[in-house]
């Protein structure tokens, strides 16, 4: 069983400046819940009990969010039971630890700070700025695939060919045993439309073996960063790595327009606001015609 997850959340978030000058992008709210909490909840729904969040020196606020807050709880207990429960559960979600990535040298470098925490176990990685929308939590689907085949597995989604230039893209080979799963021959970061091996883009969800840390040590800076895809490419040459499609729709919260789309789509599904919000959107669109 996969019990441990590493959540990298130490990046600068430059695409979302100036909002991310003082506030980590992982703390941007998906309506009323910070993105990083949504990510932690996805991990917990997959059966993960131990989480390491990789932060930077300026992201202490992430730790604060998951800490127990006795003063606030005392007030809410008297005032609003539902809010009391929703705040209480935050500090009880999982056993969460933190490590600081001193320099922002890329995703591969951030994951490397999980080495001691992970030890000899296979483990999950969930990007702290990506949320997934799916009927079954995305990470749970990947953990189930891992349980069936005991192989590393990477979440992918089909994107329009014009979008591959912004994504990590998998070079797939058929996997006879199951539909929507491929063997990964390798992957490329941000290929051109002409050279992309497929339209299967990485979603930011992985189940990896602990050997990945030695492979990260071997890769060199690529476009100024240690890329996790370079380490996984070496892994693909050594053993079967699976890629699983159909784990849901990915929202990269670090991208402004995707963030706005996520807000709208999640609001349209929330029981407490969907009717009022839909009516507002319809009225707004009519007005703008
Ligand atoms: P991104 O590449 O989307 O994050 O990394 P970024 O570098 O913050 O983005 P921009 O381009 O400057 O806007 C995906 C995830 O990996 C983390 C980020 O915090 C994000 O959750 N990350 C990235 C690290 O933890 N450390 C890094 O050095 C880079």
GROMACS .gro file of C-alpha atoms and ligand atoms in nm:
model
  318
    1UNK     CA    1   0.000   0.000   0.000
    2UNK     CA    2   0.114   0.354  -0.071
    3UNK     CA    3   0.114   0.537   0.263
    4UNK     CA    4   0.355   0.825   0.201
    5UNK     CA    5   0.329   1.128  -0.026
    6UNK     CA    6   0.565   1.412  -0.111
    7UNK     CA    7   0.397   1.739  -0.209
    8UNK     CA    8   0.637   1.990  -0.369
    9UNK     CA    9   0.519   2.343  -0.293
   10UNK     CA   10   0.837   2.550  -0.289
   11UNK     CA   11   0.829   2.712  -0.634
   12UNK     CA   12   0.834   3.089  -0.687
   13UNK     CA   13   0.497   3.100  -0.864
   14UNK     CA   14   0.622   3.368  -1.101
   15UNK     CA   15   0.334   3.314  -1.346
   16UNK     CA   16   0.093   3.437  -1.080
   17UNK     CA   17   0.275   3.750  -0.967
   18UNK     CA   18   0.204   3.990  -0.805
   19UNK     CA   19  -0.046   3.778  -0.604
   20UNK     CA   20   0.230   3.529  -0.517
   21UNK     CA   21   0.483   3.788  -0.397
   22UNK     CA   22   0.390   3.720  -0.032
   23UNK     CA   23   0.123   3.448  -0.060
   24UNK     CA   24   0.224   3.103  -0.188
   25UNK     CA   25   0.023   3.004  -0.495
   26UNK     CA   26  -0.056   2.679  -0.314
   27UNK     CA   27  -0.253   2.891  -0.063
   28UNK     CA   28  -0.475   3.051  -0.330
   29UNK     CA   29  -0.833   2.961  -0.241
   30UNK     CA   30  -1.049   2.729  -0.443
   31UNK     CA   31  -1.349   2.931  -0.328
   32UNK     CA   32  -1.295   2.879   0.048
   33UNK     CA   33  -1.030   2.607   0.064
   34UNK     CA   34  -0.661   2.661  -0.012
   35UNK     CA   35  -0.541   2.460  -0.310
   36UNK     CA   36  -0.284   2.275  -0.098
   37UNK     CA   37  -0.560   2.151   0.134
   38UNK     CA   38  -0.750   2.016  -0.168
   39UNK     CA   39  -0.430   1.834  -0.271
   40UNK     CA   40  -0.376   1.691   0.079
   41UNK     CA   41  -0.740   1.574   0.085
   42UNK     CA   42  -0.688   1.397  -0.248
   43UNK     CA   43  -0.386   1.215  -0.101
   44UNK     CA   44  -0.580   1.120   0.213
   45UNK     CA   45  -0.867   0.986  -0.001
   46UNK     CA   46  -0.612   0.753  -0.162
   47UNK     CA   47  -0.523   0.603   0.176
   48UNK     CA   48  -0.210   0.811   0.232
   49UNK     CA   49  -0.139   0.878   0.599
   50UNK     CA   50   0.203   1.048   0.597
   51UNK     CA   51   0.275   1.359   0.396
   52UNK     CA   52   0.588   1.565   0.345
   53UNK     CA   53   0.530   1.915   0.211
   54UNK     CA   54   0.837   2.068   0.049
   55UNK     CA   55   0.824   2.442   0.116
   56UNK     CA   56   1.055   2.739   0.090
   57UNK     CA   57   1.173   2.981   0.359
   58UNK     CA   58   0.895   3.226   0.272
   59UNK     CA   59   0.610   2.973   0.282
   60UNK     CA   60   0.567   2.924   0.660
   61UNK     CA   61   0.200   3.009   0.616
   62UNK     CA   62   0.138   2.664   0.463
   63UNK     CA   63   0.243   2.502   0.791
   64UNK     CA   64   0.025   2.747   0.983
   65UNK     CA   65  -0.276   2.644   0.780
   66UNK     CA   66  -0.244   2.278   0.885
   67UNK     CA   67  -0.158   2.357   1.248
   68UNK     CA   68  -0.412   2.320   1.527
   69UNK     CA   69  -0.564   2.660   1.615
   70UNK     CA   70  -0.707   2.646   1.970
   71UNK     CA   71  -0.822   3.010   1.996
   72UNK     CA   72  -1.021   2.999   1.674
   73UNK     CA   73  -1.164   2.658   1.764
   74UNK     CA   74  -1.283   2.784   2.104
   75UNK     CA   75  -1.475   3.068   1.936
   76UNK     CA   76  -1.620   2.850   1.657
   77UNK     CA   77  -1.731   2.579   1.899
   78UNK     CA   78  -1.975   2.825   2.056
   79UNK     CA   79  -2.071   3.007   1.737
   80UNK     CA   80  -2.088   2.767   1.442
   81UNK     CA   81  -2.065   2.387   1.474
   82UNK     CA   82  -2.027   2.322   1.100
   83UNK     CA   83  -1.740   2.568   1.068
   84UNK     CA   84  -1.587   2.429   1.387
   85UNK     CA   85  -1.584   2.079   1.234
   86UNK     CA   86  -1.442   2.199   0.902
   87UNK     CA   87  -1.155   2.384   1.075
   88UNK     CA   88  -1.091   2.101   1.323
   89UNK     CA   89  -1.053   1.844   1.046
   90UNK     CA   90  -0.771   2.041   0.879
   91UNK     CA   91  -0.520   1.963   1.153
   92UNK     CA   92  -0.637   1.598   1.168
   93UNK     CA   93  -0.617   1.514   0.797
   94UNK     CA   94  -0.281   1.337   0.806
   95UNK     CA   95   0.057   1.326   0.970
   96UNK     CA   96   0.215   1.622   0.791
   97UNK     CA   97   0.584   1.707   0.801
   98UNK     CA   98   0.773   1.988   0.630
   99UNK     CA   99   1.112   2.033   0.472
  100UNK     CA  100   1.259   2.349   0.323
  101UNK     CA  101   1.405   2.344  -0.028
  102UNK     CA  102   1.673   2.614   0.014
  103UNK     CA  103   1.704   2.702  -0.356
  104UNK     CA  104   1.436   2.666  -0.619
  105UNK     CA  105   1.625   2.431  -0.849
  106UNK     CA  106   1.323   2.260  -1.000
  107UNK     CA  107   1.073   1.986  -0.931
  108UNK     CA  108   1.328   1.702  -0.934
  109UNK     CA  109   1.536   1.888  -0.678
  110UNK     CA  110   1.228   1.951  -0.460
  111UNK     CA  111   1.134   1.580  -0.464
  112UNK     CA  112   1.492   1.492  -0.368
  113UNK     CA  113   1.428   1.653  -0.027
  114UNK     CA  114   1.188   1.365   0.041
  115UNK     CA  115   1.463   1.102   0.049
  116UNK     CA  116   1.485   1.057   0.428
  117UNK     CA  117   1.108   1.076   0.476
  118UNK     CA  118   1.045   0.815   0.204
  119UNK     CA  119   1.314   0.566   0.314
  120UNK     CA  120   1.267   0.232   0.133
  121UNK     CA  121   0.899   0.273   0.044
  122UNK     CA  122   0.731   0.337  -0.289
  123UNK     CA  123   0.562   0.675  -0.256
  124UNK     CA  124   0.324   0.922  -0.416
  125UNK     CA  125   0.404   1.268  -0.551
  126UNK     CA  126   0.129   1.527  -0.592
  127UNK     CA  127   0.216   1.873  -0.723
  128UNK     CA  128   0.100   2.129  -0.471
  129UNK     CA  129  -0.034   2.366  -0.738
  130UNK     CA  130  -0.241   2.114  -0.934
  131UNK     CA  131  -0.593   2.006  -0.851
  132UNK     CA  132  -0.770   1.722  -1.024
  133UNK     CA  133  -1.143   1.694  -1.093
  134UNK     CA  134  -1.272   1.339  -1.119
  135UNK     CA  135  -1.550   1.122  -0.979
  136UNK     CA  136  -1.287   0.907  -0.802
  137UNK     CA  137  -0.991   1.094  -0.649
  138UNK     CA  138  -0.713   1.091  -0.907
  139UNK     CA  139  -0.443   0.970  -0.669
  140UNK     CA  140  -0.664   0.683  -0.555
  141UNK     CA  141  -0.694   0.560  -0.915
  142UNK     CA  142  -0.315   0.571  -0.952
  143UNK     CA  143  -0.263   0.389  -0.620
  144UNK     CA  144  -0.511   0.122  -0.736
  145UNK     CA  145  -0.315   0.076  -1.061
  146UNK     CA  146   0.003   0.050  -0.853
  147UNK     CA  147  -0.159  -0.217  -0.635
  148UNK     CA  148  -0.267  -0.419  -0.942
  149UNK     CA  149   0.071  -0.421  -1.120
  150UNK     CA  150   0.325  -0.316  -0.853
  151UNK     CA  151   0.486  -0.079  -1.104
  152UNK     CA  152   0.558   0.296  -1.091
  153UNK     CA  153   0.267   0.483  -1.246
  154UNK     CA  154   0.221   0.834  -1.376
  155UNK     CA  155  -0.104   1.023  -1.428
  156UNK     CA  156  -0.165   1.158  -1.779
  157UNK     CA  157  -0.451   1.333  -1.956
  158UNK     CA  158  -0.523   1.383  -2.325
  159UNK     CA  159  -0.481   1.746  -2.426
  160UNK     CA  160  -0.538   1.919  -2.762
  161UNK     CA  161  -0.220   1.884  -2.971
  162UNK     CA  162  -0.177   2.264  -2.968
  163UNK     CA  163  -0.124   2.252  -2.588
  164UNK     CA  164   0.161   1.998  -2.575
  165UNK     CA  165   0.410   2.285  -2.602
  166UNK     CA  166   0.329   2.375  -2.237
  167UNK     CA  167   0.330   2.020  -2.098
  168UNK     CA  168   0.542   1.718  -2.014
  169UNK     CA  169   0.436   1.456  -2.271
  170UNK     CA  170   0.461   1.076  -2.253
  171UNK     CA  171   0.588   0.852  -2.533
  172UNK     CA  172   0.341   0.564  -2.496
  173UNK     CA  173   0.359   0.196  -2.589
  174UNK     CA  174   0.059  -0.039  -2.565
  175UNK     CA  175  -0.013  -0.215  -2.236
  176UNK     CA  176  -0.218  -0.521  -2.316
  177UNK     CA  177  -0.357  -0.586  -1.969
  178UNK     CA  178  -0.579  -0.283  -1.935
  179UNK     CA  179  -0.753  -0.008  -2.130
  180UNK     CA  180  -0.644   0.354  -2.057
  181UNK     CA  181  -0.304   0.236  -1.933
  182UNK     CA  182   0.014   0.258  -2.138
  183UNK     CA  183   0.375   0.161  -2.091
  184UNK     CA  184   0.587   0.472  -2.092
  185UNK     CA  185   0.889   0.457  -2.323
  186UNK     CA  186   0.991   0.798  -2.187
  187UNK     CA  187   0.870   1.156  -2.172
  188UNK     CA  188   0.967   1.499  -2.300
  189UNK     CA  189   0.919   1.841  -2.144
  190UNK     CA  190   0.741   2.102  -2.357
  191UNK     CA  191   0.793   1.946  -2.702
  192UNK     CA  192   0.696   2.122  -3.024
  193UNK     CA  193   0.370   2.010  -3.185
  194UNK     CA  194   0.574   1.845  -3.463
  195UNK     CA  195   0.801   1.643  -3.232
  196UNK     CA  196   0.555   1.554  -2.954
  197UNK     CA  197   0.536   1.176  -2.914
  198UNK     CA  198   0.165   1.191  -2.819
  199UNK     CA  199  -0.095   1.421  -2.665
  200UNK     CA  200  -0.076   1.243  -2.328
  201UNK     CA  201   0.031   1.518  -2.087
  202UNK     CA  202   0.159   1.462  -1.734
  203UNK     CA  203  -0.096   1.565  -1.473
  204UNK     CA  204   0.140   1.609  -1.178
  205UNK     CA  205   0.050   1.285  -1.000
  206UNK     CA  206   0.303   1.004  -0.968
  207UNK     CA  207   0.371   0.679  -0.779
  208UNK     CA  208   0.748   0.634  -0.773
  209UNK     CA  209   1.001   0.391  -0.624
  210UNK     CA  210   1.271   0.513  -0.382
  211UNK     CA  211   1.536   0.438  -0.651
  212UNK     CA  212   1.425   0.764  -0.811
  213UNK     CA  213   1.640   0.959  -0.563
  214UNK     CA  214   1.964   0.808  -0.699
  215UNK     CA  215   1.842   0.881  -1.051
  216UNK     CA  216   1.767   1.245  -0.962
  217UNK     CA  217   2.126   1.268  -0.835
  218UNK     CA  218   2.243   1.159  -1.182
  219UNK     CA  219   2.053   1.412  -1.391
  220UNK     CA  220   2.203   1.744  -1.487
  221UNK     CA  221   2.048   2.088  -1.492
  222UNK     CA  222   1.812   2.113  -1.787
  223UNK     CA  223   1.682   2.464  -1.871
  224UNK     CA  224   1.823   2.576  -1.536
  225UNK     CA  225   1.634   2.312  -1.333
  226UNK     CA  226   1.664   1.953  -1.213
  227UNK     CA  227   1.373   1.797  -1.401
  228UNK     CA  228   1.191   1.499  -1.253
  229UNK     CA  229   1.108   1.388  -1.609
  230UNK     CA  230   1.482   1.336  -1.678
  231UNK     CA  231   1.507   1.101  -1.378
  232UNK     CA  232   1.188   0.915  -1.477
  233UNK     CA  233   1.329   0.875  -1.829
  234UNK     CA  234   1.623   0.682  -1.682
  235UNK     CA  235   1.377   0.477  -1.474
  236UNK     CA  236   1.179   0.391  -1.791
  237UNK     CA  237   1.495   0.233  -1.938
  238UNK     CA  238   1.546   0.018  -1.627
  239UNK     CA  239   1.192  -0.101  -1.559
  240UNK     CA  240   0.830  -0.080  -1.672
  241UNK     CA  241   0.672   0.254  -1.587
  242UNK     CA  242   0.299   0.281  -1.649
  243UNK     CA  243   0.105   0.589  -1.757
  244UNK     CA  244  -0.263   0.602  -1.664
  245UNK     CA  245  -0.512   0.813  -1.856
  246UNK     CA  246  -0.866   0.885  -1.729
  247UNK     CA  247  -0.763   1.006  -1.386
  248UNK     CA  248  -0.954   1.328  -1.439
  249UNK     CA  249  -0.918   1.686  -1.554
  250UNK     CA  250  -0.612   1.878  -1.439
  251UNK     CA  251  -0.615   2.239  -1.327
  252UNK     CA  252  -0.273   2.403  -1.301
  253UNK     CA  253  -0.348   2.671  -1.045
  254UNK     CA  254  -0.018   2.847  -1.119
  255UNK     CA  255  -0.171   2.953  -1.450
  256UNK     CA  256  -0.410   3.248  -1.414
  257UNK     CA  257  -0.673   3.151  -1.670
  258UNK     CA  258  -0.680   2.789  -1.549
  259UNK     CA  259  -0.729   2.914  -1.193
  260UNK     CA  260  -1.030   3.122  -1.299
  261UNK     CA  261  -1.175   2.825  -1.492
  262UNK     CA  262  -1.133   2.603  -1.186
  263UNK     CA  263  -1.314   2.856  -0.967
  264UNK     CA  264  -1.607   2.874  -1.208
  265UNK     CA  265  -1.633   2.499  -1.262
  266UNK     CA  266  -1.611   2.410  -0.894
  267UNK     CA  267  -1.859   2.684  -0.801
  268UNK     CA  268  -2.106   2.542  -1.053
  269UNK     CA  269  -2.092   2.209  -0.869
  270UNK     CA  270  -2.115   2.328  -0.510
  271UNK     CA  271  -2.451   2.262  -0.351
  272UNK     CA  272  -2.436   2.583  -0.145
  273UNK     CA  273  -2.392   2.816  -0.443
  274UNK     CA  274  -2.448   2.640  -0.776
  275UNK     CA  275  -2.804   2.766  -0.842
  276UNK     CA  276  -2.733   3.129  -0.756
  277UNK     CA  277  -2.402   3.126  -0.941
  278UNK     CA  278  -2.546   2.965  -1.256
  279UNK     CA  279  -2.829   3.219  -1.265
  280UNK     CA  280  -2.575   3.500  -1.226
  281UNK     CA  281  -2.354   3.364  -1.508
  282UNK     CA  282  -2.650   3.327  -1.743
  283UNK     CA  283  -2.770   3.679  -1.665
  284UNK     CA  284  -2.416   3.816  -1.711
  285UNK     CA  285  -2.366   3.645  -2.047
  286UNK     CA  286  -2.703   3.770  -2.172
  287UNK     CA  287  -2.611   4.121  -2.066
  288UNK     CA  288  -2.279   4.103  -2.254
  289UNK     CA  289  -2.436   3.972  -2.580
  290LIG     P1  290   0.594   2.482  -1.127
  290LIG     O1  291   0.704   2.481  -1.226
  290LIG     O2  292   0.455   2.489  -1.175
  290LIG     O3  293   0.613   2.594  -1.017
  290LIG     O4  294   0.614   2.356  -1.033
  290LIG     P2  295   0.688   2.732  -1.018
  290LIG     O5  296   0.833   2.717  -1.048
  290LIG     O6  297   0.652   2.793  -0.887
  290LIG     O7  298   0.612   2.805  -1.138
  290LIG     P3  299   0.634   2.944  -1.208
  290LIG     O8  300   0.673   2.907  -1.349
  290LIG     O9  301   0.742   3.022  -1.135
  290LIG    O10  302   0.502   3.013  -1.205
  290LIG     C1  303   0.514   2.262  -0.995
  290LIG     C2  304   0.514   2.241  -0.844
  290LIG    O11  305   0.645   2.213  -0.797
  290LIG     C3  306   0.684   2.305  -0.697
  290LIG     C4  307   0.592   2.426  -0.715
  290LIG    O12  308   0.571   2.493  -0.590
  290LIG     C5  309   0.464   2.365  -0.769
  290LIG    O13  310   0.376   2.325  -0.665
  290LIG     N1  311   0.828   2.339  -0.712
  290LIG     C6  312   0.875   2.387  -0.830
  290LIG     C7  313   0.911   2.323  -0.605
  290LIG    O14  314   0.868   2.278  -0.495
  290LIG     N2  315   1.042   2.360  -0.616
  290LIG     C8  316   1.094   2.408  -0.733
  290LIG    O15  317   1.216   2.437  -0.738
  290LIG     C9  318   1.007   2.423  -0.842
   0.00000   0.00000   0.00000
